[in-house]
């Protein structure tokens, strides 16, 4: 049935591939035919998403923040959201359709996901018109603000890795070493019954 | 403990009390340690038969050796993390039931009869495999560490959690049995335009990561056994991806699909998550490799020195995604002076290594550290060196040198040093 060396497995049917292959790339490959408006998305978001992510994407409790945080990436406490951090809109569509709502994944239609994605653009001030309709036709026209700020892994060029000489073994610091911070001061480690170090 | 064992123990304890009363009333007690001079109940009464425990569990006296979680770290225990009790373990192999867990949609429960693995995309023939099909491919056995990219991530800003279970316990190391991913891809026939592989899980998170084809054809495994037995459900039963030396997020559990493509997919777990924000606002992506790292597991905050001064064993773990560990040094004075430690046991590529430093403790305060070097020549940096290069908001890939403050009473604390 196939040319593999072991003749194991069988050919997948087109319907099987279509059922599972739902990933979408930044260039739009994989997008289903469909559309949804900001206004439709607001209703869907309020019904399916706001209980965790807040009415405006600001999040409830420790659930992820989806909107805001623009220009905070160099702050002491950056707020990384779709609008402030994510590089590609394709990831929003893909992930919402793949894994949300949390606990009821795969329950939204393709049009629902277009509408929610449009509403998330609106919450992030990337589109401003409530009548804006996102579809597979105009999807790749949208670019998120932080797209250009991702760089390849260049850890090996950091000074401590680039220098592969033998490390110092003796008298490596001029003065006795001092303690600058203690975990016990924060006291955030879970307690166990027996002791205060959690095991 | 079952009811019969519980009632037998109560009977035995009553017997001990009676025996003690007789001894006090009678002649002088034998001199020495009573667990030697007196007959103990386990010397006299019979223990459990071989039919008592079809699947054995650790001794009841080891009930504290468990995975632990930190509720404040995440919004929910379903998309969350727990920690391997490194401070109680030795050697290099992690027992299956103690391997830390990281799920994004909870533990999927899948009957292997209902599990399928699909290969599609830029291949000659898209294929579907059953578990029985996978078991008919040639197998390999390999020992690898699996470290979460976020291991030690809470420590970027300084000492937070008091115990190596919490600071370093998002790691485990087992023997995987599985099929080289290369065989499965070749069975479908990768087209020359195929440069990337997307791995996807069958759980409610449908976890996805893009993997370059060079890695996929090199040493990745599609594994169905760990430490000789089937994968634990929480580790991806019936099948997971093994991506040696690379961040744990890529080791997709409940693996259901592999797609070959010509570009990476920029999925949520490689854009929003598992990208490393630098101080200048740029973020590294595709930081796959787990760099050279080590930690002293005893003494540590959860494992203080209780024997007083004198002969003392420092025990720890070292590992590197680059290959084998070449050397581990230990410092007792916060990094001013270093002593070469002794690596004992197998030294396997991309696996945990066990090291020891045996010395005479004089009872004074110590600031103990370990510093690993790997066969590629990389040296484990200090946390301050990492922060100087990256800032404090990278979240992932913190392999900085850990310091434990050992006090005169043997108590140990997680500290940062100058």
mmCIF file with all atom_site columns, C-alpha atoms in Angstrom, chain A residues 1-13 16-17 19-27 61-64 72-78 80 85-88 90-91 94-95 98-100 102-103 105-106 146-156 158-199, chain B residues 68-70 72-76 78-79 87-88 104 116 118 120 125-129 133 136-138 157-162 165-166 183 187 198 200 204-206 208 256-257 259 262-268 271-272 275 277-289 291 301-302 327 329 333-338 340 367 371 373 376-379 381 385-386 389-390 393 395 397 399 405 412-418:
data_model
loop_
_atom_site.group_PDB
_atom_site.id
_atom_site.type_symbol
_atom_site.label_atom_id
_atom_site.label_alt_id
_atom_site.label_comp_id
_atom_site.label_asym_id
_atom_site.label_entity_id
_atom_site.label_seq_id
_atom_site.pdbx_PDB_ins_code
_atom_site.Cartn_x
_atom_site.Cartn_y
_atom_site.Cartn_z
_atom_site.occupancy
_atom_site.B_iso_or_equiv
_atom_site.pdbx_formal_charge
_atom_site.auth_seq_id
_atom_site.auth_comp_id
_atom_site.auth_asym_id
_atom_site.auth_atom_id
_atom_site.pdbx_PDB_model_num
ATOM 1   C CA . UNK A 1 1   ? 0.000   0.000  0.000  1.00 0.00 ? 1   UNK A CA 1
ATOM 2   C CA . UNK A 1 2   ? 3.000   2.313  0.536  1.00 0.00 ? 2   UNK A CA 1
ATOM 3   C CA . UNK A 1 3   ? 6.708   2.378  -0.207 1.00 0.00 ? 3   UNK A CA 1
ATOM 4   C CA . UNK A 1 4   ? 8.008   2.269  3.399  1.00 0.00 ? 4   UNK A CA 1
ATOM 5   C CA . UNK A 1 5   ? 10.703  -0.228 4.382  1.00 0.00 ? 5   UNK A CA 1
ATOM 6   C CA . UNK A 1 6   ? 8.641   -1.962 7.057  1.00 0.00 ? 6   UNK A CA 1
ATOM 7   C CA . UNK A 1 7   ? 5.208   -1.910 5.362  1.00 0.00 ? 7   UNK A CA 1
ATOM 8   C CA . UNK A 1 8   ? 3.623   -0.880 8.641  1.00 0.00 ? 8   UNK A CA 1
ATOM 9   C CA . UNK A 1 9   ? 0.634   1.414  9.049  1.00 0.00 ? 9   UNK A CA 1
ATOM 10  C CA . UNK A 1 10  ? -1.911  2.231  6.383  1.00 0.00 ? 10  UNK A CA 1
ATOM 11  C CA . UNK A 1 11  ? -2.657  5.216  4.190  1.00 0.00 ? 11  UNK A CA 1
ATOM 12  C CA . UNK A 1 12  ? -4.626  7.960  5.943  1.00 0.00 ? 12  UNK A CA 1
ATOM 13  C CA . UNK A 1 13  ? -7.878  8.972  4.286  1.00 0.00 ? 13  UNK A CA 1
ATOM 14  C CA . UNK A 1 16  ? -8.963  11.580 8.600  1.00 0.00 ? 16  UNK A CA 1
ATOM 15  C CA . UNK A 1 17  ? -6.259  14.108 7.753  1.00 0.00 ? 17  UNK A CA 1
ATOM 16  C CA . UNK A 1 19  ? -10.246 15.890 10.996 1.00 0.00 ? 19  UNK A CA 1
ATOM 17  C CA . UNK A 1 20  ? -6.916  16.182 12.778 1.00 0.00 ? 20  UNK A CA 1
ATOM 18  C CA . UNK A 1 21  ? -4.792  18.573 10.691 1.00 0.00 ? 21  UNK A CA 1
ATOM 19  C CA . UNK A 1 22  ? -6.102  21.917 11.954 1.00 0.00 ? 22  UNK A CA 1
ATOM 20  C CA . UNK A 1 23  ? -2.849  23.848 12.372 1.00 0.00 ? 23  UNK A CA 1
ATOM 21  C CA . UNK A 1 24  ? -2.454  27.290 10.816 1.00 0.00 ? 24  UNK A CA 1
ATOM 22  C CA . UNK A 1 25  ? 0.763   29.000 9.841  1.00 0.00 ? 25  UNK A CA 1
ATOM 23  C CA . UNK A 1 26  ? 1.631   32.698 9.889  1.00 0.00 ? 26  UNK A CA 1
ATOM 24  C CA . UNK A 1 27  ? 1.331   32.772 6.073  1.00 0.00 ? 27  UNK A CA 1
ATOM 25  C CA . UNK A 1 61  ? -7.263  36.071 39.028 1.00 0.00 ? 61  UNK A CA 1
ATOM 26  C CA . UNK A 1 62  ? -4.230  34.308 37.612 1.00 0.00 ? 62  UNK A CA 1
ATOM 27  C CA . UNK A 1 63  ? -5.828  33.428 34.244 1.00 0.00 ? 63  UNK A CA 1
ATOM 28  C CA . UNK A 1 64  ? -3.977  34.773 31.204 1.00 0.00 ? 64  UNK A CA 1
ATOM 29  C CA . UNK A 1 72  ? 5.768   47.160 28.651 1.00 0.00 ? 72  UNK A CA 1
ATOM 30  C CA . UNK A 1 73  ? 8.295   44.625 27.357 1.00 0.00 ? 73  UNK A CA 1
ATOM 31  C CA . UNK A 1 74  ? 11.271  46.495 28.793 1.00 0.00 ? 74  UNK A CA 1
ATOM 32  C CA . UNK A 1 75  ? 9.484   47.209 32.083 1.00 0.00 ? 75  UNK A CA 1
ATOM 33  C CA . UNK A 1 76  ? 10.433  45.593 35.352 1.00 0.00 ? 76  UNK A CA 1
ATOM 34  C CA . UNK A 1 77  ? 7.170   43.609 35.149 1.00 0.00 ? 77  UNK A CA 1
ATOM 35  C CA . UNK A 1 78  ? 6.245   43.206 31.468 1.00 0.00 ? 78  UNK A CA 1
ATOM 36  C CA . UNK A 1 80  ? 2.824   39.935 27.653 1.00 0.00 ? 80  UNK A CA 1
ATOM 37  C CA . UNK A 1 85  ? 3.861   40.286 22.680 1.00 0.00 ? 85  UNK A CA 1
ATOM 38  C CA . UNK A 1 86  ? 2.440   37.706 20.268 1.00 0.00 ? 86  UNK A CA 1
ATOM 39  C CA . UNK A 1 87  ? 4.031   37.848 16.800 1.00 0.00 ? 87  UNK A CA 1
ATOM 40  C CA . UNK A 1 88  ? 1.298   36.319 14.626 1.00 0.00 ? 88  UNK A CA 1
ATOM 41  C CA . UNK A 1 90  ? -2.461  32.870 13.038 1.00 0.00 ? 90  UNK A CA 1
ATOM 42  C CA . UNK A 1 91  ? -1.479  31.638 16.504 1.00 0.00 ? 91  UNK A CA 1
ATOM 43  C CA . UNK A 1 94  ? -5.079  28.225 15.821 1.00 0.00 ? 94  UNK A CA 1
ATOM 44  C CA . UNK A 1 95  ? -4.850  28.123 19.605 1.00 0.00 ? 95  UNK A CA 1
ATOM 45  C CA . UNK A 1 98  ? -7.403  23.969 19.192 1.00 0.00 ? 98  UNK A CA 1
ATOM 46  C CA . UNK A 1 99  ? -7.592  24.364 22.947 1.00 0.00 ? 99  UNK A CA 1
ATOM 47  C CA . UNK A 1 100 ? -10.191 26.916 24.091 1.00 0.00 ? 100 UNK A CA 1
ATOM 48  C CA . UNK A 1 102 ? -10.362 25.663 28.715 1.00 0.00 ? 102 UNK A CA 1
ATOM 49  C CA . UNK A 1 103 ? -12.327 22.535 29.614 1.00 0.00 ? 103 UNK A CA 1
ATOM 50  C CA . UNK A 1 105 ? -12.001 22.646 23.616 1.00 0.00 ? 105 UNK A CA 1
ATOM 51  C CA . UNK A 1 106 ? -13.107 22.186 20.004 1.00 0.00 ? 106 UNK A CA 1
ATOM 52  C CA . UNK A 1 146 ? 5.467   42.745 18.129 1.00 0.00 ? 146 UNK A CA 1
ATOM 53  C CA . UNK A 1 147 ? 6.090   40.599 15.043 1.00 0.00 ? 147 UNK A CA 1
ATOM 54  C CA . UNK A 1 148 ? 9.590   41.945 14.377 1.00 0.00 ? 148 UNK A CA 1
ATOM 55  C CA . UNK A 1 149 ? 10.920  41.581 17.925 1.00 0.00 ? 149 UNK A CA 1
ATOM 56  C CA . UNK A 1 150 ? 11.686  37.856 17.949 1.00 0.00 ? 150 UNK A CA 1
ATOM 57  C CA . UNK A 1 151 ? 15.271  36.802 17.318 1.00 0.00 ? 151 UNK A CA 1
ATOM 58  C CA . UNK A 1 152 ? 16.987  33.433 16.828 1.00 0.00 ? 152 UNK A CA 1
ATOM 59  C CA . UNK A 1 153 ? 18.617  31.597 19.730 1.00 0.00 ? 153 UNK A CA 1
ATOM 60  C CA . UNK A 1 154 ? 22.010  33.273 20.181 1.00 0.00 ? 154 UNK A CA 1
ATOM 61  C CA . UNK A 1 155 ? 22.843  32.025 23.668 1.00 0.00 ? 155 UNK A CA 1
ATOM 62  C CA . UNK A 1 156 ? 26.202  30.638 22.583 1.00 0.00 ? 156 UNK A CA 1
ATOM 63  C CA . UNK A 1 158 ? 26.818  35.252 25.558 1.00 0.00 ? 158 UNK A CA 1
ATOM 64  C CA . UNK A 1 159 ? 30.126  36.016 27.258 1.00 0.00 ? 159 UNK A CA 1
ATOM 65  C CA . UNK A 1 160 ? 29.880  33.219 29.825 1.00 0.00 ? 160 UNK A CA 1
ATOM 66  C CA . UNK A 1 161 ? 29.364  30.606 27.079 1.00 0.00 ? 161 UNK A CA 1
ATOM 67  C CA . UNK A 1 162 ? 31.688  32.073 24.451 1.00 0.00 ? 162 UNK A CA 1
ATOM 68  C CA . UNK A 1 163 ? 34.587  31.855 26.916 1.00 0.00 ? 163 UNK A CA 1
ATOM 69  C CA . UNK A 1 164 ? 35.333  28.151 27.059 1.00 0.00 ? 164 UNK A CA 1
ATOM 70  C CA . UNK A 1 165 ? 38.611  28.496 28.975 1.00 0.00 ? 165 UNK A CA 1
ATOM 71  C CA . UNK A 1 166 ? 39.262  26.513 32.147 1.00 0.00 ? 166 UNK A CA 1
ATOM 72  C CA . UNK A 1 167 ? 37.294  28.061 35.006 1.00 0.00 ? 167 UNK A CA 1
ATOM 73  C CA . UNK A 1 168 ? 38.978  29.551 38.069 1.00 0.00 ? 168 UNK A CA 1
ATOM 74  C CA . UNK A 1 169 ? 39.550  27.029 40.889 1.00 0.00 ? 169 UNK A CA 1
ATOM 75  C CA . UNK A 1 170 ? 41.323  29.003 43.651 1.00 0.00 ? 170 UNK A CA 1
ATOM 76  C CA . UNK A 1 171 ? 40.925  32.478 45.143 1.00 0.00 ? 171 UNK A CA 1
ATOM 77  C CA . UNK A 1 172 ? 38.328  33.312 42.502 1.00 0.00 ? 172 UNK A CA 1
ATOM 78  C CA . UNK A 1 173 ? 36.839  36.266 44.376 1.00 0.00 ? 173 UNK A CA 1
ATOM 79  C CA . UNK A 1 174 ? 38.882  38.881 46.249 1.00 0.00 ? 174 UNK A CA 1
ATOM 80  C CA . UNK A 1 175 ? 36.615  39.088 49.304 1.00 0.00 ? 175 UNK A CA 1
ATOM 81  C CA . UNK A 1 176 ? 34.584  36.619 51.359 1.00 0.00 ? 176 UNK A CA 1
ATOM 82  C CA . UNK A 1 177 ? 31.219  35.970 49.717 1.00 0.00 ? 177 UNK A CA 1
ATOM 83  C CA . UNK A 1 178 ? 28.154  37.628 51.237 1.00 0.00 ? 178 UNK A CA 1
ATOM 84  C CA . UNK A 1 179 ? 24.487  36.607 51.163 1.00 0.00 ? 179 UNK A CA 1
ATOM 85  C CA . UNK A 1 180 ? 22.326  39.049 49.191 1.00 0.00 ? 180 UNK A CA 1
ATOM 86  C CA . UNK A 1 181 ? 18.940  37.313 49.310 1.00 0.00 ? 181 UNK A CA 1
ATOM 87  C CA . UNK A 1 182 ? 17.249  34.534 51.268 1.00 0.00 ? 182 UNK A CA 1
ATOM 88  C CA . UNK A 1 183 ? 14.291  32.364 50.192 1.00 0.00 ? 183 UNK A CA 1
ATOM 89  C CA . UNK A 1 184 ? 13.098  32.157 53.787 1.00 0.00 ? 184 UNK A CA 1
ATOM 90  C CA . UNK A 1 185 ? 12.467  35.895 53.821 1.00 0.00 ? 185 UNK A CA 1
ATOM 91  C CA . UNK A 1 186 ? 9.887   35.464 51.052 1.00 0.00 ? 186 UNK A CA 1
ATOM 92  C CA . UNK A 1 187 ? 8.372   32.380 52.745 1.00 0.00 ? 187 UNK A CA 1
ATOM 93  C CA . UNK A 1 188 ? 6.349   31.248 49.731 1.00 0.00 ? 188 UNK A CA 1
ATOM 94  C CA . UNK A 1 189 ? 7.315   27.570 49.788 1.00 0.00 ? 189 UNK A CA 1
ATOM 95  C CA . UNK A 1 190 ? 4.344   25.273 50.508 1.00 0.00 ? 190 UNK A CA 1
ATOM 96  C CA . UNK A 1 191 ? 4.291   23.789 53.989 1.00 0.00 ? 191 UNK A CA 1
ATOM 97  C CA . UNK A 1 192 ? 4.137   20.098 54.711 1.00 0.00 ? 192 UNK A CA 1
ATOM 98  C CA . UNK A 1 193 ? 2.795   18.606 57.926 1.00 0.00 ? 193 UNK A CA 1
ATOM 99  C CA . UNK A 1 194 ? 6.225   17.899 59.321 1.00 0.00 ? 194 UNK A CA 1
ATOM 100 C CA . UNK A 1 195 ? 8.335   20.901 58.474 1.00 0.00 ? 195 UNK A CA 1
ATOM 101 C CA . UNK A 1 196 ? 8.298   24.232 56.745 1.00 0.00 ? 196 UNK A CA 1
ATOM 102 C CA . UNK A 1 197 ? 10.183  23.185 53.643 1.00 0.00 ? 197 UNK A CA 1
ATOM 103 C CA . UNK A 1 198 ? 7.560   21.050 51.967 1.00 0.00 ? 198 UNK A CA 1
ATOM 104 C CA . UNK A 1 199 ? 9.110   17.636 52.327 1.00 0.00 ? 199 UNK A CA 1
ATOM 105 C CA . UNK B 2 68  ? 4.693   18.317 45.408 1.00 0.00 ? 68  UNK B CA 1
ATOM 106 C CA . UNK B 2 69  ? 3.063   21.293 43.742 1.00 0.00 ? 69  UNK B CA 1
ATOM 107 C CA . UNK B 2 70  ? 3.079   25.015 44.479 1.00 0.00 ? 70  UNK B CA 1
ATOM 108 C CA . UNK B 2 72  ? 0.319   29.933 43.742 1.00 0.00 ? 72  UNK B CA 1
ATOM 109 C CA . UNK B 2 73  ? 2.431   29.302 40.625 1.00 0.00 ? 73  UNK B CA 1
ATOM 110 C CA . UNK B 2 74  ? -0.519  28.722 38.277 1.00 0.00 ? 74  UNK B CA 1
ATOM 111 C CA . UNK B 2 75  ? -4.198  29.620 37.940 1.00 0.00 ? 75  UNK B CA 1
ATOM 112 C CA . UNK B 2 76  ? -5.373  26.046 38.013 1.00 0.00 ? 76  UNK B CA 1
ATOM 113 C CA . UNK B 2 78  ? -4.912  21.227 35.433 1.00 0.00 ? 78  UNK B CA 1
ATOM 114 C CA . UNK B 2 79  ? -2.576  23.457 33.430 1.00 0.00 ? 79  UNK B CA 1
ATOM 115 C CA . UNK B 2 87  ? 16.474  15.809 47.605 1.00 0.00 ? 87  UNK B CA 1
ATOM 116 C CA . UNK B 2 88  ? 15.368  12.256 48.473 1.00 0.00 ? 88  UNK B CA 1
ATOM 117 C CA . UNK B 2 104 ? -1.739  21.955 29.810 1.00 0.00 ? 104 UNK B CA 1
ATOM 118 C CA . UNK B 2 116 ? -3.719  6.415  16.532 1.00 0.00 ? 116 UNK B CA 1
ATOM 119 C CA . UNK B 2 118 ? -0.933  9.990  11.986 1.00 0.00 ? 118 UNK B CA 1
ATOM 120 C CA . UNK B 2 120 ? 0.816   13.766 7.116  1.00 0.00 ? 120 UNK B CA 1
ATOM 121 C CA . UNK B 2 125 ? 1.955   8.636  1.697  1.00 0.00 ? 125 UNK B CA 1
ATOM 122 C CA . UNK B 2 126 ? 0.135   10.030 4.755  1.00 0.00 ? 126 UNK B CA 1
ATOM 123 C CA . UNK B 2 127 ? -0.038  7.136  7.215  1.00 0.00 ? 127 UNK B CA 1
ATOM 124 C CA . UNK B 2 128 ? -1.990  6.028  10.265 1.00 0.00 ? 128 UNK B CA 1
ATOM 125 C CA . UNK B 2 129 ? -0.382  3.720  12.817 1.00 0.00 ? 129 UNK B CA 1
ATOM 126 C CA . UNK B 2 133 ? 1.970   -1.118 14.377 1.00 0.00 ? 133 UNK B CA 1
ATOM 127 C CA . UNK B 2 136 ? 6.531   -3.806 15.283 1.00 0.00 ? 136 UNK B CA 1
ATOM 128 C CA . UNK B 2 137 ? 9.230   -1.254 14.397 1.00 0.00 ? 137 UNK B CA 1
ATOM 129 C CA . UNK B 2 138 ? 12.831  -1.842 15.540 1.00 0.00 ? 138 UNK B CA 1
ATOM 130 C CA . UNK B 2 157 ? 14.665  37.464 40.346 1.00 0.00 ? 157 UNK B CA 1
ATOM 131 C CA . UNK B 2 158 ? 16.400  35.843 43.285 1.00 0.00 ? 158 UNK B CA 1
ATOM 132 C CA . UNK B 2 159 ? 15.972  33.135 45.893 1.00 0.00 ? 159 UNK B CA 1
ATOM 133 C CA . UNK B 2 160 ? 12.280  32.301 46.191 1.00 0.00 ? 160 UNK B CA 1
ATOM 134 C CA . UNK B 2 161 ? 11.538  28.649 46.919 1.00 0.00 ? 161 UNK B CA 1
ATOM 135 C CA . UNK B 2 162 ? 13.214  26.778 49.721 1.00 0.00 ? 162 UNK B CA 1
ATOM 136 C CA . UNK B 2 165 ? 12.543  19.950 44.750 1.00 0.00 ? 165 UNK B CA 1
ATOM 137 C CA . UNK B 2 166 ? 10.985  23.337 44.024 1.00 0.00 ? 166 UNK B CA 1
ATOM 138 C CA . UNK B 2 183 ? 11.856  5.166  10.957 1.00 0.00 ? 183 UNK B CA 1
ATOM 139 C CA . UNK B 2 187 ? 7.946   4.879  6.351  1.00 0.00 ? 187 UNK B CA 1
ATOM 140 C CA . UNK B 2 198 ? 4.946   19.483 13.828 1.00 0.00 ? 198 UNK B CA 1
ATOM 141 C CA . UNK B 2 200 ? 0.735   17.206 18.190 1.00 0.00 ? 200 UNK B CA 1
ATOM 142 C CA . UNK B 2 204 ? -7.458  18.692 25.477 1.00 0.00 ? 204 UNK B CA 1
ATOM 143 C CA . UNK B 2 205 ? -4.565  21.127 24.974 1.00 0.00 ? 205 UNK B CA 1
ATOM 144 C CA . UNK B 2 206 ? -3.671  19.486 21.632 1.00 0.00 ? 206 UNK B CA 1
ATOM 145 C CA . UNK B 2 208 ? 1.920   21.378 19.270 1.00 0.00 ? 208 UNK B CA 1
ATOM 146 C CA . UNK B 2 256 ? -1.235  11.576 17.874 1.00 0.00 ? 256 UNK B CA 1
ATOM 147 C CA . UNK B 2 257 ? 0.132   13.387 14.818 1.00 0.00 ? 257 UNK B CA 1
ATOM 148 C CA . UNK B 2 259 ? 3.091   16.724 10.156 1.00 0.00 ? 259 UNK B CA 1
ATOM 149 C CA . UNK B 2 262 ? 8.546   23.490 4.886  1.00 0.00 ? 262 UNK B CA 1
ATOM 150 C CA . UNK B 2 263 ? 8.200   26.225 7.561  1.00 0.00 ? 263 UNK B CA 1
ATOM 151 C CA . UNK B 2 264 ? 7.737   26.289 11.347 1.00 0.00 ? 264 UNK B CA 1
ATOM 152 C CA . UNK B 2 265 ? 4.141   26.742 12.482 1.00 0.00 ? 265 UNK B CA 1
ATOM 153 C CA . UNK B 2 266 ? 4.624   29.447 15.169 1.00 0.00 ? 266 UNK B CA 1
ATOM 154 C CA . UNK B 2 267 ? 2.254   27.701 17.528 1.00 0.00 ? 267 UNK B CA 1
ATOM 155 C CA . UNK B 2 268 ? 1.210   29.151 20.890 1.00 0.00 ? 268 UNK B CA 1
ATOM 156 C CA . UNK B 2 271 ? 5.454   32.236 20.440 1.00 0.00 ? 271 UNK B CA 1
ATOM 157 C CA . UNK B 2 272 ? 3.475   33.262 23.521 1.00 0.00 ? 272 UNK B CA 1
ATOM 158 C CA . UNK B 2 275 ? 10.142  32.351 24.016 1.00 0.00 ? 275 UNK B CA 1
ATOM 159 C CA . UNK B 2 277 ? 12.197  37.897 26.754 1.00 0.00 ? 277 UNK B CA 1
ATOM 160 C CA . UNK B 2 278 ? 15.458  39.858 27.026 1.00 0.00 ? 278 UNK B CA 1
ATOM 161 C CA . UNK B 2 279 ? 16.078  43.127 28.847 1.00 0.00 ? 279 UNK B CA 1
ATOM 162 C CA . UNK B 2 280 ? 15.958  45.095 25.575 1.00 0.00 ? 280 UNK B CA 1
ATOM 163 C CA . UNK B 2 281 ? 12.412  43.940 24.800 1.00 0.00 ? 281 UNK B CA 1
ATOM 164 C CA . UNK B 2 282 ? 13.480  41.481 22.115 1.00 0.00 ? 282 UNK B CA 1
ATOM 165 C CA . UNK B 2 283 ? 12.669  37.829 22.690 1.00 0.00 ? 283 UNK B CA 1
ATOM 166 C CA . UNK B 2 284 ? 14.573  34.736 21.668 1.00 0.00 ? 284 UNK B CA 1
ATOM 167 C CA . UNK B 2 285 ? 12.561  32.026 19.979 1.00 0.00 ? 285 UNK B CA 1
ATOM 168 C CA . UNK B 2 286 ? 13.441  28.427 19.225 1.00 0.00 ? 286 UNK B CA 1
ATOM 169 C CA . UNK B 2 287 ? 15.601  28.189 22.356 1.00 0.00 ? 287 UNK B CA 1
ATOM 170 C CA . UNK B 2 288 ? 15.366  24.440 22.225 1.00 0.00 ? 288 UNK B CA 1
ATOM 171 C CA . UNK B 2 289 ? 18.507  23.203 23.966 1.00 0.00 ? 289 UNK B CA 1
ATOM 172 C CA . UNK B 2 291 ? 22.141  24.147 28.744 1.00 0.00 ? 291 UNK B CA 1
ATOM 173 C CA . UNK B 2 301 ? 16.835  23.064 52.446 1.00 0.00 ? 301 UNK B CA 1
ATOM 174 C CA . UNK B 2 302 ? 14.649  19.942 52.591 1.00 0.00 ? 302 UNK B CA 1
ATOM 175 C CA . UNK B 2 327 ? 33.376  17.559 35.180 1.00 0.00 ? 327 UNK B CA 1
ATOM 176 C CA . UNK B 2 329 ? 33.253  21.285 40.720 1.00 0.00 ? 329 UNK B CA 1
ATOM 177 C CA . UNK B 2 333 ? 32.710  29.123 50.235 1.00 0.00 ? 333 UNK B CA 1
ATOM 178 C CA . UNK B 2 334 ? 30.317  30.626 47.702 1.00 0.00 ? 334 UNK B CA 1
ATOM 179 C CA . UNK B 2 335 ? 32.538  30.205 44.673 1.00 0.00 ? 335 UNK B CA 1
ATOM 180 C CA . UNK B 2 336 ? 35.874  31.540 45.937 1.00 0.00 ? 336 UNK B CA 1
ATOM 181 C CA . UNK B 2 337 ? 37.494  28.115 45.850 1.00 0.00 ? 337 UNK B CA 1
ATOM 182 C CA . UNK B 2 338 ? 36.467  24.970 43.990 1.00 0.00 ? 338 UNK B CA 1
ATOM 183 C CA . UNK B 2 340 ? 36.627  18.652 41.687 1.00 0.00 ? 340 UNK B CA 1
ATOM 184 C CA . UNK B 2 367 ? 27.874  28.526 51.021 1.00 0.00 ? 367 UNK B CA 1
ATOM 185 C CA . UNK B 2 371 ? 29.452  24.070 38.712 1.00 0.00 ? 371 UNK B CA 1
ATOM 186 C CA . UNK B 2 373 ? 31.054  21.500 32.551 1.00 0.00 ? 373 UNK B CA 1
ATOM 187 C CA . UNK B 2 376 ? 31.101  20.655 24.336 1.00 0.00 ? 376 UNK B CA 1
ATOM 188 C CA . UNK B 2 377 ? 33.172  22.869 26.653 1.00 0.00 ? 377 UNK B CA 1
ATOM 189 C CA . UNK B 2 378 ? 30.301  24.899 28.076 1.00 0.00 ? 378 UNK B CA 1
ATOM 190 C CA . UNK B 2 379 ? 30.590  25.910 31.724 1.00 0.00 ? 379 UNK B CA 1
ATOM 191 C CA . UNK B 2 381 ? 27.279  30.231 34.513 1.00 0.00 ? 381 UNK B CA 1
ATOM 192 C CA . UNK B 2 385 ? 26.179  36.241 34.653 1.00 0.00 ? 385 UNK B CA 1
ATOM 193 C CA . UNK B 2 386 ? 22.861  35.085 33.181 1.00 0.00 ? 386 UNK B CA 1
ATOM 194 C CA . UNK B 2 389 ? 23.187  38.886 29.609 1.00 0.00 ? 389 UNK B CA 1
ATOM 195 C CA . UNK B 2 390 ? 19.404  38.502 29.675 1.00 0.00 ? 390 UNK B CA 1
ATOM 196 C CA . UNK B 2 393 ? 12.257  38.321 32.621 1.00 0.00 ? 393 UNK B CA 1
ATOM 197 C CA . UNK B 2 395 ? 11.214  32.929 32.586 1.00 0.00 ? 395 UNK B CA 1
ATOM 198 C CA . UNK B 2 397 ? 16.338  28.451 30.677 1.00 0.00 ? 397 UNK B CA 1
ATOM 199 C CA . UNK B 2 399 ? 20.717  27.157 34.495 1.00 0.00 ? 399 UNK B CA 1
ATOM 200 C CA . UNK B 2 405 ? 23.653  28.342 52.903 1.00 0.00 ? 405 UNK B CA 1
ATOM 201 C CA . UNK B 2 412 ? 20.094  24.821 54.885 1.00 0.00 ? 412 UNK B CA 1
ATOM 202 C CA . UNK B 2 413 ? 18.604  27.772 53.041 1.00 0.00 ? 413 UNK B CA 1
ATOM 203 C CA . UNK B 2 414 ? 18.276  28.863 49.400 1.00 0.00 ? 414 UNK B CA 1
ATOM 204 C CA . UNK B 2 415 ? 20.263  32.099 49.048 1.00 0.00 ? 415 UNK B CA 1
ATOM 205 C CA . UNK B 2 416 ? 21.770  34.432 46.495 1.00 0.00 ? 416 UNK B CA 1
ATOM 206 C CA . UNK B 2 417 ? 25.359  35.549 46.989 1.00 0.00 ? 417 UNK B CA 1
ATOM 207 C CA . UNK B 2 418 ? 27.491  38.457 45.933 1.00 0.00 ? 418 UNK B CA 1
#
